[in-house]
Tab-separated table of C-alpha atoms and ligand atoms in Angstrom:
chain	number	residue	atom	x	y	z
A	19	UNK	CA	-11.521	36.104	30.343
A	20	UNK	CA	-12.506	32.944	28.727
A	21	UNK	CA	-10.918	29.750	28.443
A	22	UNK	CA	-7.975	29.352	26.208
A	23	UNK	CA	-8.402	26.274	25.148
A	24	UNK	CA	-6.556	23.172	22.939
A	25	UNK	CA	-8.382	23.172	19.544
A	26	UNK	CA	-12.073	23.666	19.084
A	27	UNK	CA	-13.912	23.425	15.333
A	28	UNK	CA	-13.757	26.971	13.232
A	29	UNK	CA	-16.601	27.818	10.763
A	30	UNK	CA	-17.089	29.386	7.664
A	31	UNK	CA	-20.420	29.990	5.187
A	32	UNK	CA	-19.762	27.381	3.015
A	33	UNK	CA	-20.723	24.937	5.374
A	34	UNK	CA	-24.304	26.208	6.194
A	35	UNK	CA	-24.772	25.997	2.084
A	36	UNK	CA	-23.968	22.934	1.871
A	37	UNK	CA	-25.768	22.097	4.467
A	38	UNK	CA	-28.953	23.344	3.185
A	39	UNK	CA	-29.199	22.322	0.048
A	40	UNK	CA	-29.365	18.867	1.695
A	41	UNK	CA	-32.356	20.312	3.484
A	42	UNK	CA	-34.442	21.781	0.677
A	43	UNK	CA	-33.643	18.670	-1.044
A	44	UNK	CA	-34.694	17.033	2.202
A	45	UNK	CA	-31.469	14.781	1.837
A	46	UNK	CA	-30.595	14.149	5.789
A	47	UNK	CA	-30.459	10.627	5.665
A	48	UNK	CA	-27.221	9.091	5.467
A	49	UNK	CA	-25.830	8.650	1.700
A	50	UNK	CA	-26.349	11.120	-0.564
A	51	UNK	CA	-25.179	13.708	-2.779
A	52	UNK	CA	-22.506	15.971	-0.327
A	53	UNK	CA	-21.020	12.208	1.303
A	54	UNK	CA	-20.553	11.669	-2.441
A	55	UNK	CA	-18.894	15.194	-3.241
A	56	UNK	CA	-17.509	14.901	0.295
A	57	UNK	CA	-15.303	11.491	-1.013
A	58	UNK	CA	-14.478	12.617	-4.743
A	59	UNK	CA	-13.297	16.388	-3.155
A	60	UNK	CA	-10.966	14.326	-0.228
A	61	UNK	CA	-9.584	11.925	-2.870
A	62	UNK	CA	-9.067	14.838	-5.044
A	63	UNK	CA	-6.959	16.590	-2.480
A	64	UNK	CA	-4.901	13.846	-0.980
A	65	UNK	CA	-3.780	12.644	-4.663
A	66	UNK	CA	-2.854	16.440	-5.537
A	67	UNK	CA	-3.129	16.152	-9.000
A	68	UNK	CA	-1.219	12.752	-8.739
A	69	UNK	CA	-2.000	9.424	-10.850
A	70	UNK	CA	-2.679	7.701	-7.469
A	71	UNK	CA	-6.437	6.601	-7.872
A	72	UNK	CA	-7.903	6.534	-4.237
A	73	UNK	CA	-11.358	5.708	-3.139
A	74	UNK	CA	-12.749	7.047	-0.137
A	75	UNK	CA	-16.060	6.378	2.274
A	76	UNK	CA	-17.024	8.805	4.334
A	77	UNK	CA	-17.885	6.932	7.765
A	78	UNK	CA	-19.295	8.563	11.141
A	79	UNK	CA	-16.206	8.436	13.125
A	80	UNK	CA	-11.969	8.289	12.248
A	81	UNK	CA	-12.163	4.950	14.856
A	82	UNK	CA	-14.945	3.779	12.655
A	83	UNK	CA	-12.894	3.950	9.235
A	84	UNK	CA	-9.682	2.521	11.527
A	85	UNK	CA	-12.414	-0.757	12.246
A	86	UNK	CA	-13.213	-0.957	8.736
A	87	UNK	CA	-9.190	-0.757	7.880
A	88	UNK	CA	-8.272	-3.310	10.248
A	89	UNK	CA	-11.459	-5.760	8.607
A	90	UNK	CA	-9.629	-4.697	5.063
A	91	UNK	CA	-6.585	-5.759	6.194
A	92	UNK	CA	-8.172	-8.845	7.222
A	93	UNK	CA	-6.919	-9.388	10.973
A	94	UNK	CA	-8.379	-11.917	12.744
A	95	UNK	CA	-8.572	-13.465	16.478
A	96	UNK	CA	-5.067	-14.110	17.784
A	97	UNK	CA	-3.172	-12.305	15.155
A	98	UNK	CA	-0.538	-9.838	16.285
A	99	UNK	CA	-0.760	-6.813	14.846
A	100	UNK	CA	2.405	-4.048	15.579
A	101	UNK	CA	1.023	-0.817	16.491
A	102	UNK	CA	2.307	2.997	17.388
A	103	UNK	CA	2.860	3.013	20.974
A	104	UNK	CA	2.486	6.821	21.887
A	105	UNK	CA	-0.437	7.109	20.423
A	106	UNK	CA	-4.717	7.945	21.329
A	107	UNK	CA	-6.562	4.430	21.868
A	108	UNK	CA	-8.341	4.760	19.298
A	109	UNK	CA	-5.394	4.145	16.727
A	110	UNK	CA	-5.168	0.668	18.726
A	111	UNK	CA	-8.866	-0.369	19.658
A	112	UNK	CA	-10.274	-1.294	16.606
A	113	UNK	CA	-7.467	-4.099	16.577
A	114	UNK	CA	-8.596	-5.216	19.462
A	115	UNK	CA	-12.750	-5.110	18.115
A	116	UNK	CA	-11.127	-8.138	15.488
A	117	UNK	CA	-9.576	-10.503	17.721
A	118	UNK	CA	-5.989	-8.853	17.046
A	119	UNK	CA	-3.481	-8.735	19.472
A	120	UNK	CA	-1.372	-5.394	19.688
A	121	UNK	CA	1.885	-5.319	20.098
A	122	UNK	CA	3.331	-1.789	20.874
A	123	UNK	CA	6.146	-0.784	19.080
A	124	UNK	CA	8.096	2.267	20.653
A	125	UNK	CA	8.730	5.790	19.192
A	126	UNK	CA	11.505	7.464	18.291
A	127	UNK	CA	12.386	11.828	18.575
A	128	UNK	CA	12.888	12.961	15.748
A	129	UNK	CA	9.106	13.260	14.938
A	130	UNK	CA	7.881	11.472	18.066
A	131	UNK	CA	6.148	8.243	15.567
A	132	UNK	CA	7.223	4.900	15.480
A	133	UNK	CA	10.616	4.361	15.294
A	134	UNK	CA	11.252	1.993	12.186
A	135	UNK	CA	14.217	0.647	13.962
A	136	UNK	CA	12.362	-0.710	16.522
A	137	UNK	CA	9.677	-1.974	14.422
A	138	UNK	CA	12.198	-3.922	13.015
A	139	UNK	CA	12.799	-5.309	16.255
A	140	UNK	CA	9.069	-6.021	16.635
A	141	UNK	CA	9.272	-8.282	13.249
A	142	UNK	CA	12.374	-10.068	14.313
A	143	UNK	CA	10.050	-10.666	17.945
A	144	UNK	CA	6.762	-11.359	16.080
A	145	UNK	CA	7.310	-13.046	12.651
A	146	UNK	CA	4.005	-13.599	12.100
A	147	UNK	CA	2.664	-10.409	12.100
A	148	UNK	CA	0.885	-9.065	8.848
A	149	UNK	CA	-0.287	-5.733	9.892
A	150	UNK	CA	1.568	-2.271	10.886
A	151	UNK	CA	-0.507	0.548	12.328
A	152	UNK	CA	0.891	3.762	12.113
A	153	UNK	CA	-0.398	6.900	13.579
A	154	UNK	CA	1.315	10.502	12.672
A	155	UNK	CA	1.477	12.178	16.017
A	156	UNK	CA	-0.250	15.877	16.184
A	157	UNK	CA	-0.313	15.643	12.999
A	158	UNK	CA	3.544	15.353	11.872
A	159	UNK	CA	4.442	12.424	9.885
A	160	UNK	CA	6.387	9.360	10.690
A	161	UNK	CA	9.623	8.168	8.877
A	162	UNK	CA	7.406	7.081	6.507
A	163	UNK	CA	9.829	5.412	3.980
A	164	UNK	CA	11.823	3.404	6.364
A	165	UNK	CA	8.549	2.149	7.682
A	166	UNK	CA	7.583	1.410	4.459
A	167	UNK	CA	10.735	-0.310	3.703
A	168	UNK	CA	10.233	-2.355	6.753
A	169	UNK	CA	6.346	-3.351	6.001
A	170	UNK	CA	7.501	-4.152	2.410
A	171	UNK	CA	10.464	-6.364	3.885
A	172	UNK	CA	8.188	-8.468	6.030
A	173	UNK	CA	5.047	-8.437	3.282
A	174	UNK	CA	3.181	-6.765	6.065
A	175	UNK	CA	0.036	-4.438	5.413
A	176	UNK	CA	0.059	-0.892	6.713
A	177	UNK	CA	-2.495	1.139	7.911
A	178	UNK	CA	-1.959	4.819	8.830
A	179	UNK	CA	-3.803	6.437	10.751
A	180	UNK	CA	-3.736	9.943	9.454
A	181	UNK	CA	-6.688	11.213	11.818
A	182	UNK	CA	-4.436	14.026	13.089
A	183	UNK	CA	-2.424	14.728	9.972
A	184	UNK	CA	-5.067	15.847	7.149
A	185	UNK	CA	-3.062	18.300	5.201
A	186	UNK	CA	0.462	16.960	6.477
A	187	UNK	CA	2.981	16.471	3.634
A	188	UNK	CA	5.728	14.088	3.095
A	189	UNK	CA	8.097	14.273	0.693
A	190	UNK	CA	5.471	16.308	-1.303
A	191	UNK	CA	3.116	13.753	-1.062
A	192	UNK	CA	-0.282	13.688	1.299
A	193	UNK	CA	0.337	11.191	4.588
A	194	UNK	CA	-2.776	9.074	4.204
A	195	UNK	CA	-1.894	8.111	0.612
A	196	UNK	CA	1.172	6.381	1.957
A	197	UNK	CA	-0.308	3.075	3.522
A	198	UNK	CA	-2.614	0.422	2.103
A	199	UNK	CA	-5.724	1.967	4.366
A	200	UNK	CA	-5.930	5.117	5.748
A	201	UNK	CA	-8.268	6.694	8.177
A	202	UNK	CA	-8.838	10.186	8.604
A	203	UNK	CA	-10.877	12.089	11.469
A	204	UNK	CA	-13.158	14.978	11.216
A	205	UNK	CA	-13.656	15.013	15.577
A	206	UNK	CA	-14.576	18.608	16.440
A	207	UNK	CA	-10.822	18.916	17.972
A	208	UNK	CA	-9.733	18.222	14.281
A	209	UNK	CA	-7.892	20.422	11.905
A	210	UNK	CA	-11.105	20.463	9.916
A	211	UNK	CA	-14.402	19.171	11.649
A	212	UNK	CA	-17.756	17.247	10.807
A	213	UNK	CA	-18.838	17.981	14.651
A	214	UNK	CA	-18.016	14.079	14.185
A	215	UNK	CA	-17.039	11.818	11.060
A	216	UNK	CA	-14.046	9.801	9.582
A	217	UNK	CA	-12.919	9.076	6.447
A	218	UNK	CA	-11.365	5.752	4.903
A	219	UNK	CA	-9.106	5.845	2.214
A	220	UNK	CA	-8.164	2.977	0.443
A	221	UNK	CA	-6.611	2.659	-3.086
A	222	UNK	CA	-9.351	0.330	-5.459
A	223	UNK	CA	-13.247	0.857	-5.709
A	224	UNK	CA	-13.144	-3.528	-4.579
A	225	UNK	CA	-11.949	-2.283	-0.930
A	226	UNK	CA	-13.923	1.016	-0.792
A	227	UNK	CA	-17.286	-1.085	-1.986
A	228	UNK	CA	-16.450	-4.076	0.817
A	229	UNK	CA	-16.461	-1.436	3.331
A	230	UNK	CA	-19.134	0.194	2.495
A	231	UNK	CA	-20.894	-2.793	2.897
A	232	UNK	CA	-19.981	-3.369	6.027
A	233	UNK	CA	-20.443	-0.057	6.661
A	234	UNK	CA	-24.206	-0.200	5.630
A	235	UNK	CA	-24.920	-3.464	7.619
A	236	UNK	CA	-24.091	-5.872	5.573
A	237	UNK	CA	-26.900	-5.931	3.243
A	238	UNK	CA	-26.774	-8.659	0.546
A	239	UNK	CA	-28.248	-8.122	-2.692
A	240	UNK	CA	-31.810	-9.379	-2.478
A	241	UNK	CA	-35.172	-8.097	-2.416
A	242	UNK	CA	-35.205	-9.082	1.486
A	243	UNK	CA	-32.852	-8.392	4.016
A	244	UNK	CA	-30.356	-10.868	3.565
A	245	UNK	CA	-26.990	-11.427	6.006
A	246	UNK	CA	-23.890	-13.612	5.780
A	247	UNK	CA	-21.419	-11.552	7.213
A	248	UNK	CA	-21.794	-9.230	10.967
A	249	UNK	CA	-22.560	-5.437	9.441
A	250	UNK	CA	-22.158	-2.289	11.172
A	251	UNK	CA	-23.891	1.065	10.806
A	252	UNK	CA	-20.919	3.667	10.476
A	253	UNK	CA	-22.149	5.721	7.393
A	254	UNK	CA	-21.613	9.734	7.564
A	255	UNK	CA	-25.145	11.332	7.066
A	256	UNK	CA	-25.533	13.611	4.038
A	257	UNK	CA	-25.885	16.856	6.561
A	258	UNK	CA	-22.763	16.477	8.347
A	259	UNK	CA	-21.024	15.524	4.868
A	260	UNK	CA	-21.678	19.270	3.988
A	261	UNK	CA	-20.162	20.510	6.906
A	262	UNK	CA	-16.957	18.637	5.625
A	263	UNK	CA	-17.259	20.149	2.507
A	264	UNK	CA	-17.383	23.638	3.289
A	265	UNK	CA	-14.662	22.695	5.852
A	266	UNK	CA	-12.388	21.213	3.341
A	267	UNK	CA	-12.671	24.674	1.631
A	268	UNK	CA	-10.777	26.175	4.509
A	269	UNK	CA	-7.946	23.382	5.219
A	270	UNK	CA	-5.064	25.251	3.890
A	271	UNK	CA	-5.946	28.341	5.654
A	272	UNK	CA	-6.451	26.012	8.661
A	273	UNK	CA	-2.872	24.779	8.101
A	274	UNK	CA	-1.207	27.941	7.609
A	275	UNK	CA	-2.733	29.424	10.693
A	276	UNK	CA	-1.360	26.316	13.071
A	277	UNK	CA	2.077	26.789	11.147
A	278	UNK	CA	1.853	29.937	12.506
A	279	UNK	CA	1.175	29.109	15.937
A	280	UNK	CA	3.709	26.941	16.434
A	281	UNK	CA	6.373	28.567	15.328
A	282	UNK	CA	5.420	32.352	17.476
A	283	UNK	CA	5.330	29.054	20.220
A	284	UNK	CA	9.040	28.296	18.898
A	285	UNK	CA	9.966	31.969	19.276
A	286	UNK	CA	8.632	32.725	22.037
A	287	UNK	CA	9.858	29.855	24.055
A	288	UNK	CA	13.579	30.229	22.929
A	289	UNK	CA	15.248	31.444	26.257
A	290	UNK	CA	13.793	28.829	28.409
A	291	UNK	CA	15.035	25.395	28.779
A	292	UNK	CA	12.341	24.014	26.365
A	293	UNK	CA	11.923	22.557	22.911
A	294	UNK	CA	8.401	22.601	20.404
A	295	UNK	CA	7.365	18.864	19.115
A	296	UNK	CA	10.359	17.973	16.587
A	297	UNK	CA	9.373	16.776	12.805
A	298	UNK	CA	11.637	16.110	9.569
A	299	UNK	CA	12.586	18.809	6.914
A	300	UNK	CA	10.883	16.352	4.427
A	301	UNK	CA	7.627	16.681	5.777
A	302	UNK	CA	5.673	19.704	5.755
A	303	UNK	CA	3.564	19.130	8.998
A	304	UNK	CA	-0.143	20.805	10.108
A	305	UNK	CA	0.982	21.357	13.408
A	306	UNK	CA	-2.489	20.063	14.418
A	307	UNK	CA	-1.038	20.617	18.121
A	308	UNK	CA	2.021	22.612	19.410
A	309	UNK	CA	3.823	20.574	21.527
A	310	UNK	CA	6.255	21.490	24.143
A	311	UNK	CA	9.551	19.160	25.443
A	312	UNK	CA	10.990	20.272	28.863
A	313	UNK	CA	14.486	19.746	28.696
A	314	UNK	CA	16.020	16.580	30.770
A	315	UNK	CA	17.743	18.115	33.414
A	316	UNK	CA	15.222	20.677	34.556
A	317	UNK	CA	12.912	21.306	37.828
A	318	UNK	CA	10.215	22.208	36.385
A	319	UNK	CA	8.024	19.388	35.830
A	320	UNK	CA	5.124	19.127	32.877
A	321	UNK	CA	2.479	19.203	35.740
A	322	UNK	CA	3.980	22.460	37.257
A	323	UNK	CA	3.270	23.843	33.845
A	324	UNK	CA	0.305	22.262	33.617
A	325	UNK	CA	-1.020	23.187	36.916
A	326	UNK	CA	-0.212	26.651	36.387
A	327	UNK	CA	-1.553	27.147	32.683
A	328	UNK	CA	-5.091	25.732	34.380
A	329	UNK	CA	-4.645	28.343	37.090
A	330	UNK	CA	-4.584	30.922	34.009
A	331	UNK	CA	-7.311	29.738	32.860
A	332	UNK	CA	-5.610	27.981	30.154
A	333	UNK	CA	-6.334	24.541	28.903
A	334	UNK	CA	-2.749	22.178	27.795
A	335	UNK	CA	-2.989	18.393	28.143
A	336	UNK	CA	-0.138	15.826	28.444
A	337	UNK	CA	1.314	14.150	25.390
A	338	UNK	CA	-0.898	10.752	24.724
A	339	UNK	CA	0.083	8.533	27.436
A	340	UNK	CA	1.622	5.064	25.648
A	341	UNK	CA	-0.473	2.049	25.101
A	342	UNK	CA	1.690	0.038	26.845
A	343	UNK	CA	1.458	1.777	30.076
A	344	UNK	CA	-2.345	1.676	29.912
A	345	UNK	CA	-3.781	-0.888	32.358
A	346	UNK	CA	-6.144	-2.353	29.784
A	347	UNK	CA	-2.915	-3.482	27.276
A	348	UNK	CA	-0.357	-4.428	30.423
A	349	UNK	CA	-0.467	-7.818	29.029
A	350	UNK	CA	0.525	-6.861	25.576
A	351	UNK	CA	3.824	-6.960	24.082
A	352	UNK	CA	5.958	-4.108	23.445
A	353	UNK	CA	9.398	-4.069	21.860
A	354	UNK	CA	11.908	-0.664	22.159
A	355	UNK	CA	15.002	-0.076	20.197
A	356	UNK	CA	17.516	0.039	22.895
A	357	UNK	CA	17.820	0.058	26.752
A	358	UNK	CA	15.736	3.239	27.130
A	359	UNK	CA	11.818	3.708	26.576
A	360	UNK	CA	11.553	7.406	24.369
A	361	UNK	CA	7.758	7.321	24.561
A	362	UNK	CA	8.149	7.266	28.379
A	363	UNK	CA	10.648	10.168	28.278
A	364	UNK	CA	8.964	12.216	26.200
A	365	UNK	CA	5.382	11.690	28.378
A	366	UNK	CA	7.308	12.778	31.407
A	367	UNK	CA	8.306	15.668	30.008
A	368	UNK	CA	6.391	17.167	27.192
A	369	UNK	CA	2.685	19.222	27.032
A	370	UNK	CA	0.348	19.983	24.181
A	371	UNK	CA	-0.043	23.608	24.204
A	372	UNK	CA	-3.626	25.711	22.938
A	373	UNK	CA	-3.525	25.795	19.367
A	374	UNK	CA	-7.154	26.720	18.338
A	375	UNK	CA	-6.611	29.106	15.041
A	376	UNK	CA	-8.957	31.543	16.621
A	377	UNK	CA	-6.635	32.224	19.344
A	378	UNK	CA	-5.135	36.055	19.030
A	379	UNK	CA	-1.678	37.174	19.114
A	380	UNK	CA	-2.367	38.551	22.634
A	381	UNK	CA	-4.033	35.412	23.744
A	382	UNK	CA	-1.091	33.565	22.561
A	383	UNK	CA	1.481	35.678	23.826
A	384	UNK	CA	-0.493	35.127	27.531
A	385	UNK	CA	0.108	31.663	26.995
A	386	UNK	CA	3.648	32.370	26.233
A	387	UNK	CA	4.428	34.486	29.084
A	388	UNK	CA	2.702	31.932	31.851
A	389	UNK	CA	5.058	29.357	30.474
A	390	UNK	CA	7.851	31.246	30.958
A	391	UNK	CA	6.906	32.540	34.653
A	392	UNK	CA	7.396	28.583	35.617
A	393	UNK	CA	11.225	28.381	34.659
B	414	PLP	C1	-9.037	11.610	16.839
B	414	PLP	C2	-8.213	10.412	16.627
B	414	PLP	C3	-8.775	9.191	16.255
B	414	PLP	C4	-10.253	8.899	16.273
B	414	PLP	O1	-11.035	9.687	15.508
B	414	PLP	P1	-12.598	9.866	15.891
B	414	PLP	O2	-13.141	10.574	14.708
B	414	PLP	O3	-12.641	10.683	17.140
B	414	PLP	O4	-13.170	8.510	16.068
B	414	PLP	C5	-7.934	8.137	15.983
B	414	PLP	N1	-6.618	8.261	16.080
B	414	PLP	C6	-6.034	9.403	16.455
B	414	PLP	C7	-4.546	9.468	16.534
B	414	PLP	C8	-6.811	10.521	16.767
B	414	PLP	O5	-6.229	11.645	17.183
């Protein structure tokens, strides 16, 4: 049997058109007429028909259009910038490429994002700070308004990283329209894939030109190469654009199709003494990943699980183990609510489950069934 494993990319047709009209127009290079159609088709989706006017840059990496956010939001060496704790690195490393310090701000369970209370906290700790970054978990959205709210309070910039959540609603609206930068990711573990790409989303063609010059080394305008700032060469190439385009195609389908996974997960898991990765009734969420919570109290351990899916021949992988328990940010700051850590908790005791849209009833229901042999 092979490998059931996390997420891995799903293709269609489109793709391979799009794809070669940029070859019989011998288009590869980077720029070009699907990164163009690429940008106008994501803005078009994220502002749903909307009066929001957002301009997008299509990038070669989600951590790339995260840099590019961070240089937007202009953080610079020594300035503290209050980030989601339980999170990937790569929502917090492009701080880091500026000079910025991150401070970790804690989650909190009812969609496992940054707990607004605590950021809160984190302003009352770190009045200086300018800059939120806010990651949606697996691809369910934060307590975005409160956050907001907060950001607003302390005239503080936020950037969301929405590299999981592509497709995720809140409140009817698209998360990465919510902050003042957003960064999307089209990773091959993605609900849609480039094979590799990111986008940035900002709201004014002034930001989306500045990156893009960054993004295409910081050329000034003369006849010669001219340079007065550090550039960087992060632009998507026009092949890989198409890919995103025939992908994009296929994003609601993708959506539906994790709904559905999660929720036979939901079912399926009832009688056992664990829950599926919590999110609000506001938000409409892509279940990017299924998550599972082992209840407090039990002996069975995430690793037993673990350890026994990989016997199966089944791939799961704990939940993103927080920044501030990484040896590289031990020296960083990071401010919880209350007496208790909840990203800790919910490491210790929660697994991301497969949730690859190719995955059949049967395969699923395998999963299912080795969960429940380790209760
Ligand atoms: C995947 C991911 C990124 C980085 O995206 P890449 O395209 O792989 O650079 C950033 N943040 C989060 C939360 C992610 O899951």
């Amino acid at each position: 049997m092979k490998r059931l494993l996390l997420a891995t990319p799903t293709m269609h047709e489109e793709e391979l058109r799009y794809i070669s009209e940029a070859f019989e127009k011998n288009w590869i290079a980077p720029l070009g007429f699907n990164c163009d159609g690429f940008e106008e088709e994501i803005a078009r989706y994220l502002a749903q028909g909307g009066k929001e006017q957002l301009k997008c840059l299509s990038l070669c990496s989600g951590t790339s259009a995260l840099h590019l956010a961070v240089k937007l939001a202009k953080v610079k060496r020594g300035d503290y910038v209050l980030c989601s704790d339980m999170t990937f690195s790569a929502t917090v490393n492009p701080v880091v490429y500026e000079g910025g310090i991150p401070v970790f701000v804690d989650c909190e369970r009812e969609t496992w994002n940054m707990d607004p209370e605590a950021l809160e906290k984190a302003f009352e700790k770190y009045p200086q700070a300018k800059t939120v970054m806010l990651a949606h978990l697996y691809g369910v959205p934060a307590k975005i308004d409160e956050i907001k709210q907060v950001c607003e309070k302390h005239g503080a910039i936020l950037i969301e990283d929405a590299a999981e959540a592509l497709s995720s609603d809140y409140k009817g609206r698209k998360a990465g329209t919510f902050g003042d930068f957003a960064a999307l990711s089209f990773n091959g573990n993605k609900i849609i894939t480039t094979s590799g790409g990111g986008m940035l989303i900002t709201k004014n063609a002034k930001d989306r030109d500045k990156a893009f010059f960054w993004a295409t080394q910081a050329r000034e305008k003369a006849p010669w190469y001219q340079h007065e700032e550090i550039g960087y060469n992060y632009r998507m190439s026009n092949v890989v654009a198409g890919i995103g385009r025939g992908q994009l195609l296929h994003l609601e389908e993708h959506k539906q199709l994790k709904k559905k996974i999660y929720f036979k997960y939901k079912e399926g898991l009832k009688d056992i003494p664990v829950s599926m990765n919590p999110y609000l009734e506001c938000s409409d969420p892509n279940f990017w990943l299924s998550c599972m919570l082992i209840d407090k109290d039990c002996k069975t351990g995430f690793m037993d699980v673990y350890d026994r899916l990989n016997e199966a021949n089944i791939e799961s992988r704990p939940i993103w183990k927080p920044m501030h328990l990484q040896p590289i940010f031990k020296n960083n700051g990071f401010v919880v609510k209350g007496d208790e850590c909840v990203g800790e908790d919910i490491f210790s005791r929660g697994l991301c489950l497969p949730s690859d849209i190719k995955m059949t009833e049967e395969e699923q229901d395998y999963v299912i069934e080795t969960i429940k042999s380790c209760f």
